[in-house]
Short mmCIF file of C-alpha atoms in Angstrom, two decimals:
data_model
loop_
_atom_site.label_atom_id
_atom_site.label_comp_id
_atom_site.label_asym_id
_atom_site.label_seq_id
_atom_site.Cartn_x
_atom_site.Cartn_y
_atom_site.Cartn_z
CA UNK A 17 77.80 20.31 10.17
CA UNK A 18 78.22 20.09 6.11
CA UNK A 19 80.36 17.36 4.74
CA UNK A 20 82.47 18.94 2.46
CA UNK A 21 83.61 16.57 -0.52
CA UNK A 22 85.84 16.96 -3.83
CA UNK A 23 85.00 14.80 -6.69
CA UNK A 24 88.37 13.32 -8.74
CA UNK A 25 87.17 11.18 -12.36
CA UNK A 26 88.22 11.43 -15.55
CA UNK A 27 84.83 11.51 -16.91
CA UNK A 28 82.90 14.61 -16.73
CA UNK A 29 79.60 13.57 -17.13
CA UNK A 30 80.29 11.25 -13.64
CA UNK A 31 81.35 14.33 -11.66
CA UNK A 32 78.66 16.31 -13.08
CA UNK A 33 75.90 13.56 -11.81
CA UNK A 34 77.27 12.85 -8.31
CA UNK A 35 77.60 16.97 -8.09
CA UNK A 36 74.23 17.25 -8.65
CA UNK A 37 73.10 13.98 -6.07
CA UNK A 38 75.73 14.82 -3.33
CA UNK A 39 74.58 18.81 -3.27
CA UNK A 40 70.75 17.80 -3.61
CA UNK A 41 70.96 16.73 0.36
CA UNK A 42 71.71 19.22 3.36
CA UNK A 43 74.31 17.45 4.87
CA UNK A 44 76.58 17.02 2.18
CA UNK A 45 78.09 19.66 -0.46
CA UNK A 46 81.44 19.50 -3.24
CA UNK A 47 83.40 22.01 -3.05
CA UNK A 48 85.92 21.13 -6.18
CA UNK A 49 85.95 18.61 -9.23
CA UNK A 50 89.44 17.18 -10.33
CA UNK A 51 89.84 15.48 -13.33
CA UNK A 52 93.29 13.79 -12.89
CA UNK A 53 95.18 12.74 -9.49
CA UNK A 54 97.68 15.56 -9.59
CA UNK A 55 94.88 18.01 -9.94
CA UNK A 56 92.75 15.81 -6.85
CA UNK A 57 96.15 16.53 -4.75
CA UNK A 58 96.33 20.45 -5.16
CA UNK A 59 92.96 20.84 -4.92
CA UNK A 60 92.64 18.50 -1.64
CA UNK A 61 95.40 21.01 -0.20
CA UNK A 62 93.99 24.24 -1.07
CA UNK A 63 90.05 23.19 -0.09
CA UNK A 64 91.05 20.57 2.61
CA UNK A 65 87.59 18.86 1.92
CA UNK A 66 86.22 15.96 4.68
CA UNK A 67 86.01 13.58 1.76
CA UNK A 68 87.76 12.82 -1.10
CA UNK A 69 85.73 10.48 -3.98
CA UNK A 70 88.97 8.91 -5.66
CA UNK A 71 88.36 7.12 -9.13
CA UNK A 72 91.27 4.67 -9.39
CA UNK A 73 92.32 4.91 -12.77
CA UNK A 74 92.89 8.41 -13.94
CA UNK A 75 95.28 10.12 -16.69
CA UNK A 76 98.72 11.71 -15.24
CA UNK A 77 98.87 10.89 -12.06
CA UNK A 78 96.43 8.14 -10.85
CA UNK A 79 93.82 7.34 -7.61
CA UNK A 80 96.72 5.30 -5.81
CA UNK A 81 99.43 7.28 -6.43
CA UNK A 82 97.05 10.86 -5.40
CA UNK A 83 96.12 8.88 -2.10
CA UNK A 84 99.47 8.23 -1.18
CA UNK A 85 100.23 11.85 -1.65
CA UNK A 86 97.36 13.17 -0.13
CA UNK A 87 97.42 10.57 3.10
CA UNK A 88 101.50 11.34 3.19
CA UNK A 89 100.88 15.39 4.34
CA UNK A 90 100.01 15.26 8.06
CA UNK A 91 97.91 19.05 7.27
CA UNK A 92 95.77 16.53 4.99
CA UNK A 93 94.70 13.76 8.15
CA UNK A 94 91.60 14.33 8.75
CA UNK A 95 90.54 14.04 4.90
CA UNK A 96 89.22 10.60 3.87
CA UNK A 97 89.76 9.16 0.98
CA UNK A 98 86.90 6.80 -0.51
CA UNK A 99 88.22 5.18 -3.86
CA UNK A 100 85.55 4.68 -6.74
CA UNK A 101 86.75 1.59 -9.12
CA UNK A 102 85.13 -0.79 -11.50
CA UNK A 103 86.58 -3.77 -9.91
CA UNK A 104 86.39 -4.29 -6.54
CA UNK A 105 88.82 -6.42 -5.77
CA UNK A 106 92.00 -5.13 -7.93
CA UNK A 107 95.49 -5.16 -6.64
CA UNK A 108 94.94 -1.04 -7.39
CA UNK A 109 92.40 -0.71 -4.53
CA UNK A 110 94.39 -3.03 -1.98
CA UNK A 111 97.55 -0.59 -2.56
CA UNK A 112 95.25 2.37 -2.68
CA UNK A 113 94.20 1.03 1.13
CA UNK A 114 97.73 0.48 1.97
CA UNK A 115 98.50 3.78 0.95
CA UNK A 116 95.79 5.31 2.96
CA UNK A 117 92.13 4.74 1.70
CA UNK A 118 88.85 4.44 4.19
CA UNK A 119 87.49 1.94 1.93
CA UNK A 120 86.16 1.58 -1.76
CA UNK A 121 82.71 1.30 -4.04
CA UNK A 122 81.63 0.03 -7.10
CA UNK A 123 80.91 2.13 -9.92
CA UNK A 124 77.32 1.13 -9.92
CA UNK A 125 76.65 1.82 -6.08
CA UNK A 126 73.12 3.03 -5.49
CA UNK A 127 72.79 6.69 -5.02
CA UNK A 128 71.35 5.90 -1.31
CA UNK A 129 74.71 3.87 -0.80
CA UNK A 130 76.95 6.55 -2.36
CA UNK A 131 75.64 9.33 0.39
CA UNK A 132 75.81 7.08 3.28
CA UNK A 133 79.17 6.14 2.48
CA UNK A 134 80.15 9.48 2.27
CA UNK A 135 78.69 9.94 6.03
CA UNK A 136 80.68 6.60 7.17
CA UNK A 137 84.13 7.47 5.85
CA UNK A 138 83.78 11.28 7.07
CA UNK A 139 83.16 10.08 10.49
CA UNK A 140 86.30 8.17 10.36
CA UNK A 141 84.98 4.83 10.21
CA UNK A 142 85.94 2.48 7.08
CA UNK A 143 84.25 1.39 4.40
CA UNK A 144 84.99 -2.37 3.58
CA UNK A 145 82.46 -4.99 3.67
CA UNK A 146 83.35 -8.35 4.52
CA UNK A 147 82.73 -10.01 1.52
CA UNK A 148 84.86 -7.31 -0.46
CA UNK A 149 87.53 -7.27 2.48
CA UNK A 150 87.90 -11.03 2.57
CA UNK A 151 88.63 -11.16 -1.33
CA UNK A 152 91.37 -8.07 -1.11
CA UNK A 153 93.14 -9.74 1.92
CA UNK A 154 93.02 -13.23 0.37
CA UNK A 155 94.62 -11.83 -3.02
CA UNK A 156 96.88 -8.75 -1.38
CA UNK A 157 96.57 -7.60 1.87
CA UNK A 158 98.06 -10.62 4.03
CA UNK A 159 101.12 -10.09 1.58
CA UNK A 160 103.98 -8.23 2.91
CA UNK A 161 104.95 -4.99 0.97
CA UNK A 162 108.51 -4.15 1.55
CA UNK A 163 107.24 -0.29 -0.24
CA UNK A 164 104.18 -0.33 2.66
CA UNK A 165 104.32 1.63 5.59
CA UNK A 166 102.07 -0.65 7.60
CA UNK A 167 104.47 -3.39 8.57
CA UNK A 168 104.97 -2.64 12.15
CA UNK A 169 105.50 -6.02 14.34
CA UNK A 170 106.93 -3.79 16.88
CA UNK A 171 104.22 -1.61 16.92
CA UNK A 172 101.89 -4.55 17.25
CA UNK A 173 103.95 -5.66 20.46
CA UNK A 174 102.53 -1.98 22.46
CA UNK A 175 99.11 -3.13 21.70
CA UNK A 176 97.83 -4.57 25.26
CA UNK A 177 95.79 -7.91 25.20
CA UNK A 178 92.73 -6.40 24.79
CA UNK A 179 93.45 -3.70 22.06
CA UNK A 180 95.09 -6.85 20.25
CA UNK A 181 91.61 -8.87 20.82
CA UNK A 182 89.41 -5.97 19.56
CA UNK A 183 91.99 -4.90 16.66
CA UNK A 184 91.65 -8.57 15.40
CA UNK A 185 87.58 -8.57 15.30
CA UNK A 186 87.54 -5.55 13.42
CA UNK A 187 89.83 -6.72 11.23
CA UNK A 188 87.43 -9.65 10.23
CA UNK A 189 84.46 -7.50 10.02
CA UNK A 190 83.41 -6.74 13.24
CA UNK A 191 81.29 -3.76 13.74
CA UNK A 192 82.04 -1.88 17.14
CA UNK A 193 78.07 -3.13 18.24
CA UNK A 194 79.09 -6.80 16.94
CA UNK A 195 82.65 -6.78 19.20
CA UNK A 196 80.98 -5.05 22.19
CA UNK A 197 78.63 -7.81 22.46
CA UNK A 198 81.15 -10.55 21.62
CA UNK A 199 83.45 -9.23 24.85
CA UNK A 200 80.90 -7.81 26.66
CA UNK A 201 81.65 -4.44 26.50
CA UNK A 202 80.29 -1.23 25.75
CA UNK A 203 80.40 0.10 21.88
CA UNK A 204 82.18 2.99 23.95
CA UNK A 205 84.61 0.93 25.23
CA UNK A 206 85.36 -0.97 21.92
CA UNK A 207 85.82 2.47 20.17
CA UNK A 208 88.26 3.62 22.60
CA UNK A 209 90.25 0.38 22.05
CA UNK A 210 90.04 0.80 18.48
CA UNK A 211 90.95 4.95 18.94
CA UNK A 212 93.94 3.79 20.85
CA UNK A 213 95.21 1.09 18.74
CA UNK A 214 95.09 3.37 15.82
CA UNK A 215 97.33 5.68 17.77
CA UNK A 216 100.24 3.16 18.11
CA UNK A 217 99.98 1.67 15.14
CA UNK A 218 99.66 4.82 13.02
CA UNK A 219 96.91 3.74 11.17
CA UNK A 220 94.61 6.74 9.74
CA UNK A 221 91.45 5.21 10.55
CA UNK A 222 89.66 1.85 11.11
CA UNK A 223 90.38 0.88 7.61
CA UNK A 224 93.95 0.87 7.68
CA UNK A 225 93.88 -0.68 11.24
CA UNK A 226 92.56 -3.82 8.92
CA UNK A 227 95.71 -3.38 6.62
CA UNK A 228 98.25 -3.52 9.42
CA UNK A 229 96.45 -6.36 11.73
CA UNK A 230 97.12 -8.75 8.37
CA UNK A 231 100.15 -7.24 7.04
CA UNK A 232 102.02 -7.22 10.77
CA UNK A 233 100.70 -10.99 11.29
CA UNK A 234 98.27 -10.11 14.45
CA UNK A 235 95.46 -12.04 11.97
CA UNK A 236 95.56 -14.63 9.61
CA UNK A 237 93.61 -15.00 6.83
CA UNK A 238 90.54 -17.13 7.24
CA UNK A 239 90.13 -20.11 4.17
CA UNK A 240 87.16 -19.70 2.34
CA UNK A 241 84.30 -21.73 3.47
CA UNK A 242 83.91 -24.65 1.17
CA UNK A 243 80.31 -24.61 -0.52
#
C-alpha cells in the first residue's frame, strides 16, 4: 500500500526537494504541496493524505495552529501529522504535540531518516526520541495547559494497573520490544495495552499518549542525570 503524503513549507525550493526524494521510492508518493497552514488544512480535507509534513512556522495561519485544525475534524483521524522545525525543542513543537502531532524532525534530517519517519508516523506509531522527548517534557509538557485537551485525571483513573504500567514506559521511551521484555510480555500484548489506553484516554496515537501520561500526572518527569 502507497503512503500518501502532503508537503506544507513556506519555501518552495524545500517542497520541491522532498517531492522529488519522497516520490523517488515505491512506497511513498505526495499528493499536494501547501505553502501556508490554512492552505495545509483544505488541502488535508479534500486529499485526506496518510501523512502530513508540517513546517512549524508558516505565513497566515501557522504548523500549530493547522494541526490543531486538522487533528480537531474526526473525518481527518487517521492522518498524521509529522512537524518539520529548526529547533527541536521549541515551546511551538510541544503545543503542536498537544494539539495533535506524531512527533517532529529537524530540518537537517537525513534523507534515509526523513522516509522512515514517514513509514513510523503512518503506521500510527510516534516519532519522539528520548533525548528530544526528555528536553520538551522538562521545558513544556509536564506543565498543565488549561487551553489543552489532554488533561484527563479521570480518564487516567479507567486505565487498569497494567495499561497504567505500560502507558508510563512508553511515556519514557519505551519501545513496545523494550516494555514487552521489561514485563514479560509479548510486543502483542504491549500494543494492545497501548491500543486500549489510547482509546480511554483519547489520545490520537502513541505520541499523544506521552502528552497526557505527563500532563494528567500518571509520570513525573525524570531529573537530568548529573554529568
Amino acid at each position: 500500500m502507497t503512503i500518501r503524503v502532503l508537503l506544507a513549507d513556506d519555501q518552495a525550493l524545500l517542497r520541491a526537494t522532498f517531492r522529488i526524494l519522497i516520490d523517488s521510492v515505491a512506497d511513498l508518493t505526495v499528493v499536494a504541496e501547501a505553502a501556508d497552514g490554512q492552505e495545509a488544512v483544505d488541502l488535508t480535507a479534500t486529499h485526506q493524505p496518510d501523512v502530513v509534513i508540517m513546517d512549524i512556522r508558516m505565513p497566515n495561519v501557522d504548523g500549530v495552529a493547522a494541526t490543531a485544525a486538522i487533528c480537531s475534524r474526526p473525518e481527518l483521524a487517521d492522518t498524521h501529522i509529522l512537524i518539520l522545525t529548526t529547533f527541536e525543542n521549541d515551546e511551538n513543537v510541544a503545543k503542536a504535540l498537544r494539539a495533535g502531532a506524531s512527533g517532529f524532525l529537524g530540518k537537517g534530517v537525513s534523507p534515509e531518516v526523513l522516509l522512515s519517519s514517514i513509514r513510523t508516523v503512518a503506521d500510527g506509531d510516534s516519532l519522539l526520541s528520548p533525548t528530544a522527548t526528555r528536553a520538551l517534557i522538562t521545558r513544556f509538557l509536564a506543565t498543565p495547559d488549561t487551553d489543552g485537551f489532554l488533561a484527563l485525571p479521570d480518564a487516567v483513573k479507567a486505565l487498569t494497573d497494567r495499561e497504567r504500567e505500560v502507558t508510563a514506559l512508553a511515556a519514557h521511551g519505551k519501545s513496545n520490544a523494550e516494555i514487552a521484555d521489561r514485563l514479560v510480555l509479548s510486543p502483542l500484548t504491549v500494543r494492545s495495552h497501548i491500543q486500549r489506553a489510547m482509546t480511554k484516554l483519547g489520545a490520537r496515537d502513541r505520541a499523544q499518549l506521552v502528552v497526557v501520561a505527563y500532563q494528567s500526572g500518571l509520570v513525573k518527569p525524570q531529573p537530568h542525570p548529573k554529568s
